[in-house]
Tab-separated table of C-alpha atoms and ligand atoms in Angstrom:
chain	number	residue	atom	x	y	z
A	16	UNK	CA	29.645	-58.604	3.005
A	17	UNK	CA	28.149	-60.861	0.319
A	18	UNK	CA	30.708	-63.205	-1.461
A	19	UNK	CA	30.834	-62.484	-5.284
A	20	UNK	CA	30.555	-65.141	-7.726
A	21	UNK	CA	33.698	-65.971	-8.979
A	22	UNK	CA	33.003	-65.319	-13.062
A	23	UNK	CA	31.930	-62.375	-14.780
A	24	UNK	CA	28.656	-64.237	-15.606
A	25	UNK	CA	25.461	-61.985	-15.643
A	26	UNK	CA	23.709	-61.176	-12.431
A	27	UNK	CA	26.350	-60.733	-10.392
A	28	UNK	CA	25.905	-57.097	-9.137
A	29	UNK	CA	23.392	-55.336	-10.469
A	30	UNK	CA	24.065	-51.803	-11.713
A	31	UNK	CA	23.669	-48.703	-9.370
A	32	UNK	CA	23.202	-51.641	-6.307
A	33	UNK	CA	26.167	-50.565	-4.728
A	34	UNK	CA	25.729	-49.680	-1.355
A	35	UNK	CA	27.146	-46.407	-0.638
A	36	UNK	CA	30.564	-46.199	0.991
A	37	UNK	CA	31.298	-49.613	-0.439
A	38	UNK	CA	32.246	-48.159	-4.342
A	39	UNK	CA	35.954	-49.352	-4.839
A	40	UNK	CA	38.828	-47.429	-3.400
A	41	UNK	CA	36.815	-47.076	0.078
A	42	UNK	CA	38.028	-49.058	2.629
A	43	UNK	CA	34.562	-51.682	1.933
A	44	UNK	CA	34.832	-54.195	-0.552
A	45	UNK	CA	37.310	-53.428	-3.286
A	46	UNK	CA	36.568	-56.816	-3.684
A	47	UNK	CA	34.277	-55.326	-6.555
A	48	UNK	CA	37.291	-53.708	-8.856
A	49	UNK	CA	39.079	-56.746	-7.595
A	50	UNK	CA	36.924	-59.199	-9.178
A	51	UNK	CA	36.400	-56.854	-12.509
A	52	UNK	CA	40.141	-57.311	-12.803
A	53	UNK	CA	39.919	-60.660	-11.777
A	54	UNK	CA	36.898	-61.457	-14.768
A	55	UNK	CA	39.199	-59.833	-17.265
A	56	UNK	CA	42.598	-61.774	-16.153
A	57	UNK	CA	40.505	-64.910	-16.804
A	58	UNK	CA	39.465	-63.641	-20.351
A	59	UNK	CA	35.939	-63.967	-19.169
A	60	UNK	CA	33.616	-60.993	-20.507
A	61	UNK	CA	31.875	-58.241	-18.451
A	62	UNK	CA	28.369	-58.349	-18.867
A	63	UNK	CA	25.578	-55.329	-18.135
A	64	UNK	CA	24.559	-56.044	-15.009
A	65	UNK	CA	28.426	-57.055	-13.242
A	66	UNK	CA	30.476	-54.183	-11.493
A	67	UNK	CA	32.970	-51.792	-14.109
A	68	UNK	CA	34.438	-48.679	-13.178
A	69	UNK	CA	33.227	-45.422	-14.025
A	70	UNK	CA	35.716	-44.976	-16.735
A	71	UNK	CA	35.216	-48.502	-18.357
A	72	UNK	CA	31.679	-48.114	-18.398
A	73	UNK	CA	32.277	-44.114	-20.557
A	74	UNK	CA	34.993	-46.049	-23.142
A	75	UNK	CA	32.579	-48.633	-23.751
A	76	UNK	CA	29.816	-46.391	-24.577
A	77	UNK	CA	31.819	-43.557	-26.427
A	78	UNK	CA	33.648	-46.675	-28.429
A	79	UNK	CA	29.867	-48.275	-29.319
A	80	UNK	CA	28.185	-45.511	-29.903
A	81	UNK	CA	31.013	-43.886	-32.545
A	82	UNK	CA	30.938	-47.210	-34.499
A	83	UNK	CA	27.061	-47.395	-34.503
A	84	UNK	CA	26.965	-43.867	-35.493
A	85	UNK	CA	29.768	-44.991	-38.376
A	86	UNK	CA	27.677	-47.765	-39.385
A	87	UNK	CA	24.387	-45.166	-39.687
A	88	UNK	CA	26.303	-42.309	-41.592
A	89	UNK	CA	28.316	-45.221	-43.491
A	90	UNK	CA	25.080	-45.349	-45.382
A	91	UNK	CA	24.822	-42.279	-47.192
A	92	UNK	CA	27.716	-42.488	-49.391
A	93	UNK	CA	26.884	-45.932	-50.865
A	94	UNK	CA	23.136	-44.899	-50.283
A	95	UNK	CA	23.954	-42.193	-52.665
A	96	UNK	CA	24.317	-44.544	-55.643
A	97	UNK	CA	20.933	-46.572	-55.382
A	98	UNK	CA	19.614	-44.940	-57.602
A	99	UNK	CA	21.953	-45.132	-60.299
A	100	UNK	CA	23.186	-48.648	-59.907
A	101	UNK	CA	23.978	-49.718	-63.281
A	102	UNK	CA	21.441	-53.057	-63.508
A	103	UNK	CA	18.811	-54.797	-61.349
A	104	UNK	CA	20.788	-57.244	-60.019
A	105	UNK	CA	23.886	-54.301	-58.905
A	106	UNK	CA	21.068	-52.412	-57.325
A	107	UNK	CA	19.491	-55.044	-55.141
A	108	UNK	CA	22.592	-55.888	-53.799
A	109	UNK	CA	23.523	-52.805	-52.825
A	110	UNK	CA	20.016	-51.948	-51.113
A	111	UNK	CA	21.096	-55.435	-49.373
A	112	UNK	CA	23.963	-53.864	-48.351
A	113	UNK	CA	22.818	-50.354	-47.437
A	114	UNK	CA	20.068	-52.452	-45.225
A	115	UNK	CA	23.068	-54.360	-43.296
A	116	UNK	CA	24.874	-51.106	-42.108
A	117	UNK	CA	21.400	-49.859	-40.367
A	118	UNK	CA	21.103	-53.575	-38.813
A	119	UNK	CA	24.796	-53.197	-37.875
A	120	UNK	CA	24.321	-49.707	-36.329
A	121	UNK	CA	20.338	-51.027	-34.200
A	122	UNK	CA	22.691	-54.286	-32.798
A	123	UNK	CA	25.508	-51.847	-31.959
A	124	UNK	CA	23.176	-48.948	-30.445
A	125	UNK	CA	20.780	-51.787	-28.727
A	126	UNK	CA	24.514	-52.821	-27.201
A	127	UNK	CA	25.094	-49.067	-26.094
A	128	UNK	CA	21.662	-48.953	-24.154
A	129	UNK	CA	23.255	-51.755	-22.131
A	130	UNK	CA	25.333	-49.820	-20.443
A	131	UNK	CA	22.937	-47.134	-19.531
A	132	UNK	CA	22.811	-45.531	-22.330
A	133	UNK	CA	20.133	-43.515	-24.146
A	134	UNK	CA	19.590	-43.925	-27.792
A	135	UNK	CA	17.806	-40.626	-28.078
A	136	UNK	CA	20.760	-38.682	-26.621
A	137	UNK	CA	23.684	-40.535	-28.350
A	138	UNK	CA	21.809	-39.541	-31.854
A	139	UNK	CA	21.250	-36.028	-30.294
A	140	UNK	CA	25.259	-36.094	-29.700
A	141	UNK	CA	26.131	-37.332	-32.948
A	142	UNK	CA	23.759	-34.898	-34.823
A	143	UNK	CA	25.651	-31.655	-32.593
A	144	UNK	CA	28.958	-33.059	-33.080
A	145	UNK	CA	29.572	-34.162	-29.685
A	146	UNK	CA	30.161	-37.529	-30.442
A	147	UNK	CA	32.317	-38.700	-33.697
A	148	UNK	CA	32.059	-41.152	-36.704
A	149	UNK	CA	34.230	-43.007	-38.856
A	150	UNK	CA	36.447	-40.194	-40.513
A	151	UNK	CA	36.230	-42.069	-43.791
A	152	UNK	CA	32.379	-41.764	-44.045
A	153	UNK	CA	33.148	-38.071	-44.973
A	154	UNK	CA	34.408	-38.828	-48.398
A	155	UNK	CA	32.403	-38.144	-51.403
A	156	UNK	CA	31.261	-41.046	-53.500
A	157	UNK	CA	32.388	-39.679	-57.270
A	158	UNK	CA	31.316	-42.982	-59.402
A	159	UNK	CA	30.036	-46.395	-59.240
A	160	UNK	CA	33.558	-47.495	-58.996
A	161	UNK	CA	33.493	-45.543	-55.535
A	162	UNK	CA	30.784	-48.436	-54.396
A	163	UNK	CA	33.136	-51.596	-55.289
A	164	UNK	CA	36.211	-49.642	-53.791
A	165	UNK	CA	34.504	-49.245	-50.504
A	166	UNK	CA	33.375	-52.558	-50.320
A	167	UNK	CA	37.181	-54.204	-50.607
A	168	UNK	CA	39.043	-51.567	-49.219
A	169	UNK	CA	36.611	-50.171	-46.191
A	170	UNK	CA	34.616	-53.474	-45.595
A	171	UNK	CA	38.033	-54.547	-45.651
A	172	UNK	CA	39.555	-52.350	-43.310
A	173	UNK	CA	36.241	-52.988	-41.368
A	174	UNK	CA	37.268	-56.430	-40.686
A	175	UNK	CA	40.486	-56.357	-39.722
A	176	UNK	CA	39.610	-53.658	-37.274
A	177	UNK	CA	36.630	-55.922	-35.640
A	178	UNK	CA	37.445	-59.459	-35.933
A	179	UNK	CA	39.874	-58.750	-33.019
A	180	UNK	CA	36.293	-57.041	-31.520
A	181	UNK	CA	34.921	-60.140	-31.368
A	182	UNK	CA	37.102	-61.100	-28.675
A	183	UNK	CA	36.026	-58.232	-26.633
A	184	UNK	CA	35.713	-57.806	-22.912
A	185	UNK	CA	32.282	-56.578	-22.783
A	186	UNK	CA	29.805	-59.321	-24.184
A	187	UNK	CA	27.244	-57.423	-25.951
A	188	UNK	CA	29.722	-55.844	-27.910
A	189	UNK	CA	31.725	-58.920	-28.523
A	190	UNK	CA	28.815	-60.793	-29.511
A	191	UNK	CA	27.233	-58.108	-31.636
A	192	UNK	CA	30.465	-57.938	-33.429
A	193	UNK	CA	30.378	-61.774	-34.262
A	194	UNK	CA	27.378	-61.300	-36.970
A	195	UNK	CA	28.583	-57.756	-38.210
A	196	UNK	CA	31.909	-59.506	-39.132
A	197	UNK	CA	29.844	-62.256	-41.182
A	198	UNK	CA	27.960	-59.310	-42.743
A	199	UNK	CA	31.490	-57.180	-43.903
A	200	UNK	CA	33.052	-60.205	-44.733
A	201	UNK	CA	30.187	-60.686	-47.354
A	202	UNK	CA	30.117	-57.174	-48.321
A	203	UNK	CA	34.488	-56.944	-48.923
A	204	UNK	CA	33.494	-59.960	-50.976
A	205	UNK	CA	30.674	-58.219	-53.051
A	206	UNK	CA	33.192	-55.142	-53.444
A	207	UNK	CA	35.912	-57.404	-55.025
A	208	UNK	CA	33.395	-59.128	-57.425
A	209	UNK	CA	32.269	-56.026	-58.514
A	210	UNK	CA	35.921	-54.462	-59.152
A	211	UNK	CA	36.789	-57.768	-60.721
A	212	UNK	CA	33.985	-57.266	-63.051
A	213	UNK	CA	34.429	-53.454	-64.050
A	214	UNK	CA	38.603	-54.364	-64.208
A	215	UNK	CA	37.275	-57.182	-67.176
A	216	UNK	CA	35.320	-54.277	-68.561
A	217	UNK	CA	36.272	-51.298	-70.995
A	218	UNK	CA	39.413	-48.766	-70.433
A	219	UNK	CA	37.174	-46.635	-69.436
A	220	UNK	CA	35.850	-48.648	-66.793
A	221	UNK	CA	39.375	-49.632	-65.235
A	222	UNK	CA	40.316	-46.100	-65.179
A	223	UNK	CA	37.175	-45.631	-63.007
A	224	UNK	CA	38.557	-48.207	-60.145
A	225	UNK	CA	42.015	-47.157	-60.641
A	226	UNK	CA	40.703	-43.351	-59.865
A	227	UNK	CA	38.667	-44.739	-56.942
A	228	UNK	CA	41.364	-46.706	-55.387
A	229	UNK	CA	43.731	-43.924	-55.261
A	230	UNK	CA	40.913	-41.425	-53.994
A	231	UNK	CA	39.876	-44.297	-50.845
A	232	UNK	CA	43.548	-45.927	-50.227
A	233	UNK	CA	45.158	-43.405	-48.091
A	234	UNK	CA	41.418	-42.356	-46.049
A	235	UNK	CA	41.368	-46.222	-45.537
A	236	UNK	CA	44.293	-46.162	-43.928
A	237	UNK	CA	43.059	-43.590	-41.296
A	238	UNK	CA	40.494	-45.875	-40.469
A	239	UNK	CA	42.324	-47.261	-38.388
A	240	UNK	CA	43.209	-44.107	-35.587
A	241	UNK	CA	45.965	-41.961	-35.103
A	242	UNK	CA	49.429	-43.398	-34.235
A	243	UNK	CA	50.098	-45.644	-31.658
A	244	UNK	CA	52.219	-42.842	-29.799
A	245	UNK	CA	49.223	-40.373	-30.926
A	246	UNK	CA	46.706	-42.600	-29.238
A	247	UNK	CA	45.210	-41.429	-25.773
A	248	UNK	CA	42.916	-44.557	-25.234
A	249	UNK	CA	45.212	-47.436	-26.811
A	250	UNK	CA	46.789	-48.597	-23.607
A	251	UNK	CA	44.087	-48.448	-21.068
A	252	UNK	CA	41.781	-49.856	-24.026
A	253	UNK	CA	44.047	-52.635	-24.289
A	254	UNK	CA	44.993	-52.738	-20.455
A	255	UNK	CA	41.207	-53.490	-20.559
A	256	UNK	CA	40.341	-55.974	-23.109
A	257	UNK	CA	38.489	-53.452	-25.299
A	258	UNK	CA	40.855	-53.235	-27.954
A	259	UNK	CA	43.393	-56.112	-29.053
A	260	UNK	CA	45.630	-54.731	-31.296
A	261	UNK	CA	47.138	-51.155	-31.425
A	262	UNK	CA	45.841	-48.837	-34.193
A	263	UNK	CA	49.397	-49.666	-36.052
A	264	UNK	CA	49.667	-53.445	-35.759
A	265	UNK	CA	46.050	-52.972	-37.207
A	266	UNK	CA	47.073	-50.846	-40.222
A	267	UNK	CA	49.805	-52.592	-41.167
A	268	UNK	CA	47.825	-56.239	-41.189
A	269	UNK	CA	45.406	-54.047	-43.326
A	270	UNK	CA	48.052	-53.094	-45.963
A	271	UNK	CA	49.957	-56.492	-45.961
A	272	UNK	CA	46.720	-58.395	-46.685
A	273	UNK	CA	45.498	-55.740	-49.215
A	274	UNK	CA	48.603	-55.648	-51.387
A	275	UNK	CA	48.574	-59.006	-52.698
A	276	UNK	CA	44.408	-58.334	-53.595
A	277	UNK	CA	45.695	-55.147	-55.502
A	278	UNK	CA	48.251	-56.966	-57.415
A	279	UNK	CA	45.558	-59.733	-58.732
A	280	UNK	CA	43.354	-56.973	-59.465
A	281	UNK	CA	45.303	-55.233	-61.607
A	282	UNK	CA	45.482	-51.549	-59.965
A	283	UNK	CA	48.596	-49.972	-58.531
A	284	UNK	CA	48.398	-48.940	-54.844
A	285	UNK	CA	48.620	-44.867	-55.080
A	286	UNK	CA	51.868	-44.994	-52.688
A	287	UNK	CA	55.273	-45.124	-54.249
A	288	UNK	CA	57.120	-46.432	-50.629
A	289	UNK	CA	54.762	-49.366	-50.215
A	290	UNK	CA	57.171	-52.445	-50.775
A	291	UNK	CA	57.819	-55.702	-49.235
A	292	UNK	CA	60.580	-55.695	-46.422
A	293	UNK	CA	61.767	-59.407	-46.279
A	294	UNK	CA	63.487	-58.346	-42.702
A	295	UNK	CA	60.362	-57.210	-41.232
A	296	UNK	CA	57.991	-59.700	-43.069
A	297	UNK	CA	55.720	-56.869	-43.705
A	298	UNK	CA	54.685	-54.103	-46.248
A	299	UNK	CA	56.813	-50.528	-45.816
A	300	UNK	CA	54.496	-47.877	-46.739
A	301	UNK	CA	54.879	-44.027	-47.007
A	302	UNK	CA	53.520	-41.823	-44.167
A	303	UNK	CA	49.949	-40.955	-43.872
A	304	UNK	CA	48.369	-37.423	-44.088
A	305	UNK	CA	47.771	-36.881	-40.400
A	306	UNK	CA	46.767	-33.106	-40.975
A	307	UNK	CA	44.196	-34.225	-43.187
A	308	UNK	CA	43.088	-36.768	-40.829
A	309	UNK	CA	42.556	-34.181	-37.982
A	310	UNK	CA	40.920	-31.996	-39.776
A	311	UNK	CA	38.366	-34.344	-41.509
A	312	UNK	CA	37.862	-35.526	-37.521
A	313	UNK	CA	37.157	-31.773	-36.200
A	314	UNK	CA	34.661	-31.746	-39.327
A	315	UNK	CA	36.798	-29.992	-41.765
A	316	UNK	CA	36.414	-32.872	-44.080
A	317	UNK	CA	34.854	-32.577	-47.618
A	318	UNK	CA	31.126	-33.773	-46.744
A	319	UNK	CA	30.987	-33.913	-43.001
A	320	UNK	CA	28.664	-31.214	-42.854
A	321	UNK	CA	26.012	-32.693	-45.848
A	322	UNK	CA	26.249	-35.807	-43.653
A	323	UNK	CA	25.536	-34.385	-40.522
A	324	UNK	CA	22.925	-32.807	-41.991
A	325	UNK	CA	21.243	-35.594	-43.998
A	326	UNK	CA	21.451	-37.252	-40.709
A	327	UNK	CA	19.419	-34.706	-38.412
A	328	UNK	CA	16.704	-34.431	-41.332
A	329	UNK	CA	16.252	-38.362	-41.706
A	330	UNK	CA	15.939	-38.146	-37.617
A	331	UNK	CA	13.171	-35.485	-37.500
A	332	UNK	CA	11.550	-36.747	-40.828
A	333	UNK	CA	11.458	-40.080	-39.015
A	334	UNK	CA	9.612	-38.183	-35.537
A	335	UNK	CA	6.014	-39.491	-36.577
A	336	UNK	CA	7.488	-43.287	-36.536
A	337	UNK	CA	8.911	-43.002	-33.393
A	338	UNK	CA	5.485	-41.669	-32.030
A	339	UNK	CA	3.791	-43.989	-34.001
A	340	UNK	CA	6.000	-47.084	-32.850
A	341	UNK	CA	5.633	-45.418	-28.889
A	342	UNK	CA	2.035	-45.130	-28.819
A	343	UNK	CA	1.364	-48.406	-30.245
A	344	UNK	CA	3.683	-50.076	-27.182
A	345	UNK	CA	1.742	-48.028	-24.887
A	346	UNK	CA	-1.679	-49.648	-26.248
A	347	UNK	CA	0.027	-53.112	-25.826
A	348	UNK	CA	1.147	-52.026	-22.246
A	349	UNK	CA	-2.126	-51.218	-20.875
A	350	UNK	CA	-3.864	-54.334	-22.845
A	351	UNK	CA	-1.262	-56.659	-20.558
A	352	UNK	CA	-1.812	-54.940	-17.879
A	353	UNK	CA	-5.900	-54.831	-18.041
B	425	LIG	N1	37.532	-41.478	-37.504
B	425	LIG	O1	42.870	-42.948	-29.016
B	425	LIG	P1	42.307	-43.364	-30.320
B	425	LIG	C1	32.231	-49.599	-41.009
B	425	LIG	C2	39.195	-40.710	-32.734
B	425	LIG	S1	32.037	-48.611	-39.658
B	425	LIG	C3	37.063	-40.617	-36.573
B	425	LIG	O2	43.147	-44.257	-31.123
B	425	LIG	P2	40.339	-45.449	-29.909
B	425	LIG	C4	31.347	-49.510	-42.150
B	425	LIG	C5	38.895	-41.555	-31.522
B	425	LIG	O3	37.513	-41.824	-31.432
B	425	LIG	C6	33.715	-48.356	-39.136
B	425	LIG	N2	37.590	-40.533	-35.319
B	425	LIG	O4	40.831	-43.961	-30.107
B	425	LIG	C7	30.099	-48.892	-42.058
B	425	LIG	C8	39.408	-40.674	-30.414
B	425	LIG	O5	38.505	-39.612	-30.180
B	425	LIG	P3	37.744	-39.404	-28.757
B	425	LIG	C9	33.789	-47.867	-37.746
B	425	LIG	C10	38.605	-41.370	-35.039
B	425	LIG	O6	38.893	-45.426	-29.655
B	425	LIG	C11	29.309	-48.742	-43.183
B	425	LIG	C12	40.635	-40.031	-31.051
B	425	LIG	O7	40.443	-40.107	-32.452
B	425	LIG	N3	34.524	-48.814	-36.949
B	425	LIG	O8	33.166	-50.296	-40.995
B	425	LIG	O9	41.208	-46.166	-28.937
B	425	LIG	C13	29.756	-49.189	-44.431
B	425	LIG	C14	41.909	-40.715	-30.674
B	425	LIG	O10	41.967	-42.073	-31.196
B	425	LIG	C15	39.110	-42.300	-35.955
B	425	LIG	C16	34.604	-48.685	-35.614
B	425	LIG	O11	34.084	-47.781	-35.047
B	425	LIG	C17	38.545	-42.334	-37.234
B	425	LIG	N4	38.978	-43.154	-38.198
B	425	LIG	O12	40.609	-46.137	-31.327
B	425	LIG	C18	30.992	-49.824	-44.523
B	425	LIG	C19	35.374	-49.794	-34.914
B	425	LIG	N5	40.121	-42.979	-35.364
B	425	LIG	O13	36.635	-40.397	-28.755
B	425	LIG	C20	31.789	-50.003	-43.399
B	425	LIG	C21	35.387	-49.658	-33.419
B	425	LIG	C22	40.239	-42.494	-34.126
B	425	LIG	O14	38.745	-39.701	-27.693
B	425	LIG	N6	36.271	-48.624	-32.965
B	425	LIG	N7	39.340	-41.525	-33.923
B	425	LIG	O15	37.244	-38.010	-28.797
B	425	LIG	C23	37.607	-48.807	-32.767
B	425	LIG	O16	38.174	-49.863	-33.020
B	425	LIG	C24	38.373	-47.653	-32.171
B	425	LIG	O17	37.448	-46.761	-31.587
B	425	LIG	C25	39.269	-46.904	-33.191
B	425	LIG	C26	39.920	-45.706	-32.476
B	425	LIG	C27	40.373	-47.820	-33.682
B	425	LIG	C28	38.470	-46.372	-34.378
């Protein structure tokens, strides 16, 4: 038997180059799962082409491939407001924006095909609801305040969700999640500015983020995943390196960092529990709408369906670049090769 290196580092065993007999849990080398564990003891990352178990290898893709397909369908409701931006300036940032949640979802789908992946048959999943997305993307986007909200309070959820990502045990995900984070962190900061801005503005206007806020707060919130004791995949996520926090330590970072920002804003938080708790050195808040969260999951929310939808129409509308974009690598192919 072939010593392994002793680091995760790439090129250590390529994928599928097991010999047969020799997978981990035979009697051969479960040097292999020995040396995964090993890599991840050692905070060192997993890369594509080192040894992970079946079942590390299907988290990591399901995990990617929901936030990619988040970051896609995370376009439409912001996407929906283009149009109607209220000045030149509000409108080219928020095609800026729009743009950066399509480069977020190519890095994260581009990390997905790492694994083994296809990209055809993840977006095939997504559009026959066999994969899922972010539950909040199923909101509707009522008024230009909707645009600012999102920006503070879902970039902002965002990021305290996938800083910790950046610490990840697979690298391409880790490192993909590096420049998204600079990205959000811009965009949580555009949101604010913009809220700032409409808050300065007429009654009418700080009505509009008031409404807004209390329509996003509590679907931000669910963001983050069930309960910790609702969870299936917390523990071996974190037993793994995946995940770094649990869905609650998450939320409640989220709301004690997002109170303050509320308070110098000027809008009230639409929960009438949230307080500070000196003992605990952290926000109380009321209970979350789990029913509502299921059922927005199962696709019982108030737009999944239109999303879905505008999703598998922008895919087949899109067929001829596809062919377009295959065909023109094929021409470079055979060039090379002649
Ligand atoms: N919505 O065991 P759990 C963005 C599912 S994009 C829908 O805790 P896990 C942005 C979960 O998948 C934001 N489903 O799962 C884009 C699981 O179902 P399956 C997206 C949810 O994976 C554009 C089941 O519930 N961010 O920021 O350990 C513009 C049980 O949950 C949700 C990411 O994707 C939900 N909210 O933890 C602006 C971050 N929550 O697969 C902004 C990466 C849970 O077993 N993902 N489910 O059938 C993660 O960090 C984790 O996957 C989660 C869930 C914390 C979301």
């Amino acid at each position: 038997m072939t010593a392994l290196p002793r680091t995760g580092l790439p090129g250590t065993v390529p994928a599928g180059t097991v010999p047969a007999g020799e997978e981990p849990g035979h009697d051969g080398p479960s040097d292999l799962h020995a040396h995964f564990d090993q890599t991840l003891d050692r905070e060192r990352r997993i890369e594509p082409r080192d040894w992970m178990p079946d079942a590390y290898r299907s988290t990591m893709i399901r995990q990617i491939a929901q936030h990619a397909h988040s970051e896609i369908i995370g376009m439409q409701p912001e996407g929906n407001w283009i149009t109607r931006a209220p000045s030149l300036r509000r409108k080219a940032i928020l095609i800026a924006k729009v743009q950066d949640e399509a480069g977020h979802g190519m890095y994260l789908y581009s990390a997905a095909e790492t694994l083994g992946a296809d990209r055809a048959d993840l977006t095939d999943k997504l559009v026959h609801g066999r994969q899922k997305y972010s539950s909040i993307f199923n909101y509707p986007t009522l008024t230009y305040a909707d645009v600012g909200v999102i920006g503070w309070l879902v970039d902002g959820a965002a990021i305290c969700n996938q800083v910790p990502l950046c610490r990840s045990s697979y690298g391409p995900y880790a490192r993909a999640m590096v420049r998204i984070c600079k990205e959000e962190s811009f965009h949580q900061r555009q949101g604010y500015e913009l809220l700032m801005t409409m808050m300065r503005g007429t009654a009418a206007q700080r009505a509009m983020v008031q409404d807004a806020t209390n329509r996003f707060w509590w679907p931000s919130l669910m963001m983050f995943g069930p309960p910790d004791d609702q969870s299936p995949n917390t523990a071996q996520s974190m037993a793994w390196g995946i995940k770094r926090h649990t869905n609650d330590e998450l939320r409640q970072r989220f709301v004690d960092m997002t109170v303050p920002q509320a308070e110098k804003l000027g809008v009230t938080l639409p929960d009438p529990d949230l307080r500070w708790n000196a003992q605990r050195e952290h926000c109380d808040f009321g209970s979350v709408d789990w029913a509502e969260f299921m059922a927005v999951v199962k696709g019982n929310g108030p737009c999944n369906a239109q999303r879905v939808a505008r999703r598998k129409a922008a895919h087949d509308e899109g067929a001829w670049v596809r062919e377009a974009a295959a065909a023109y690598a094929a021409k470079h192919a055979r060039r090379e090769a002649a």
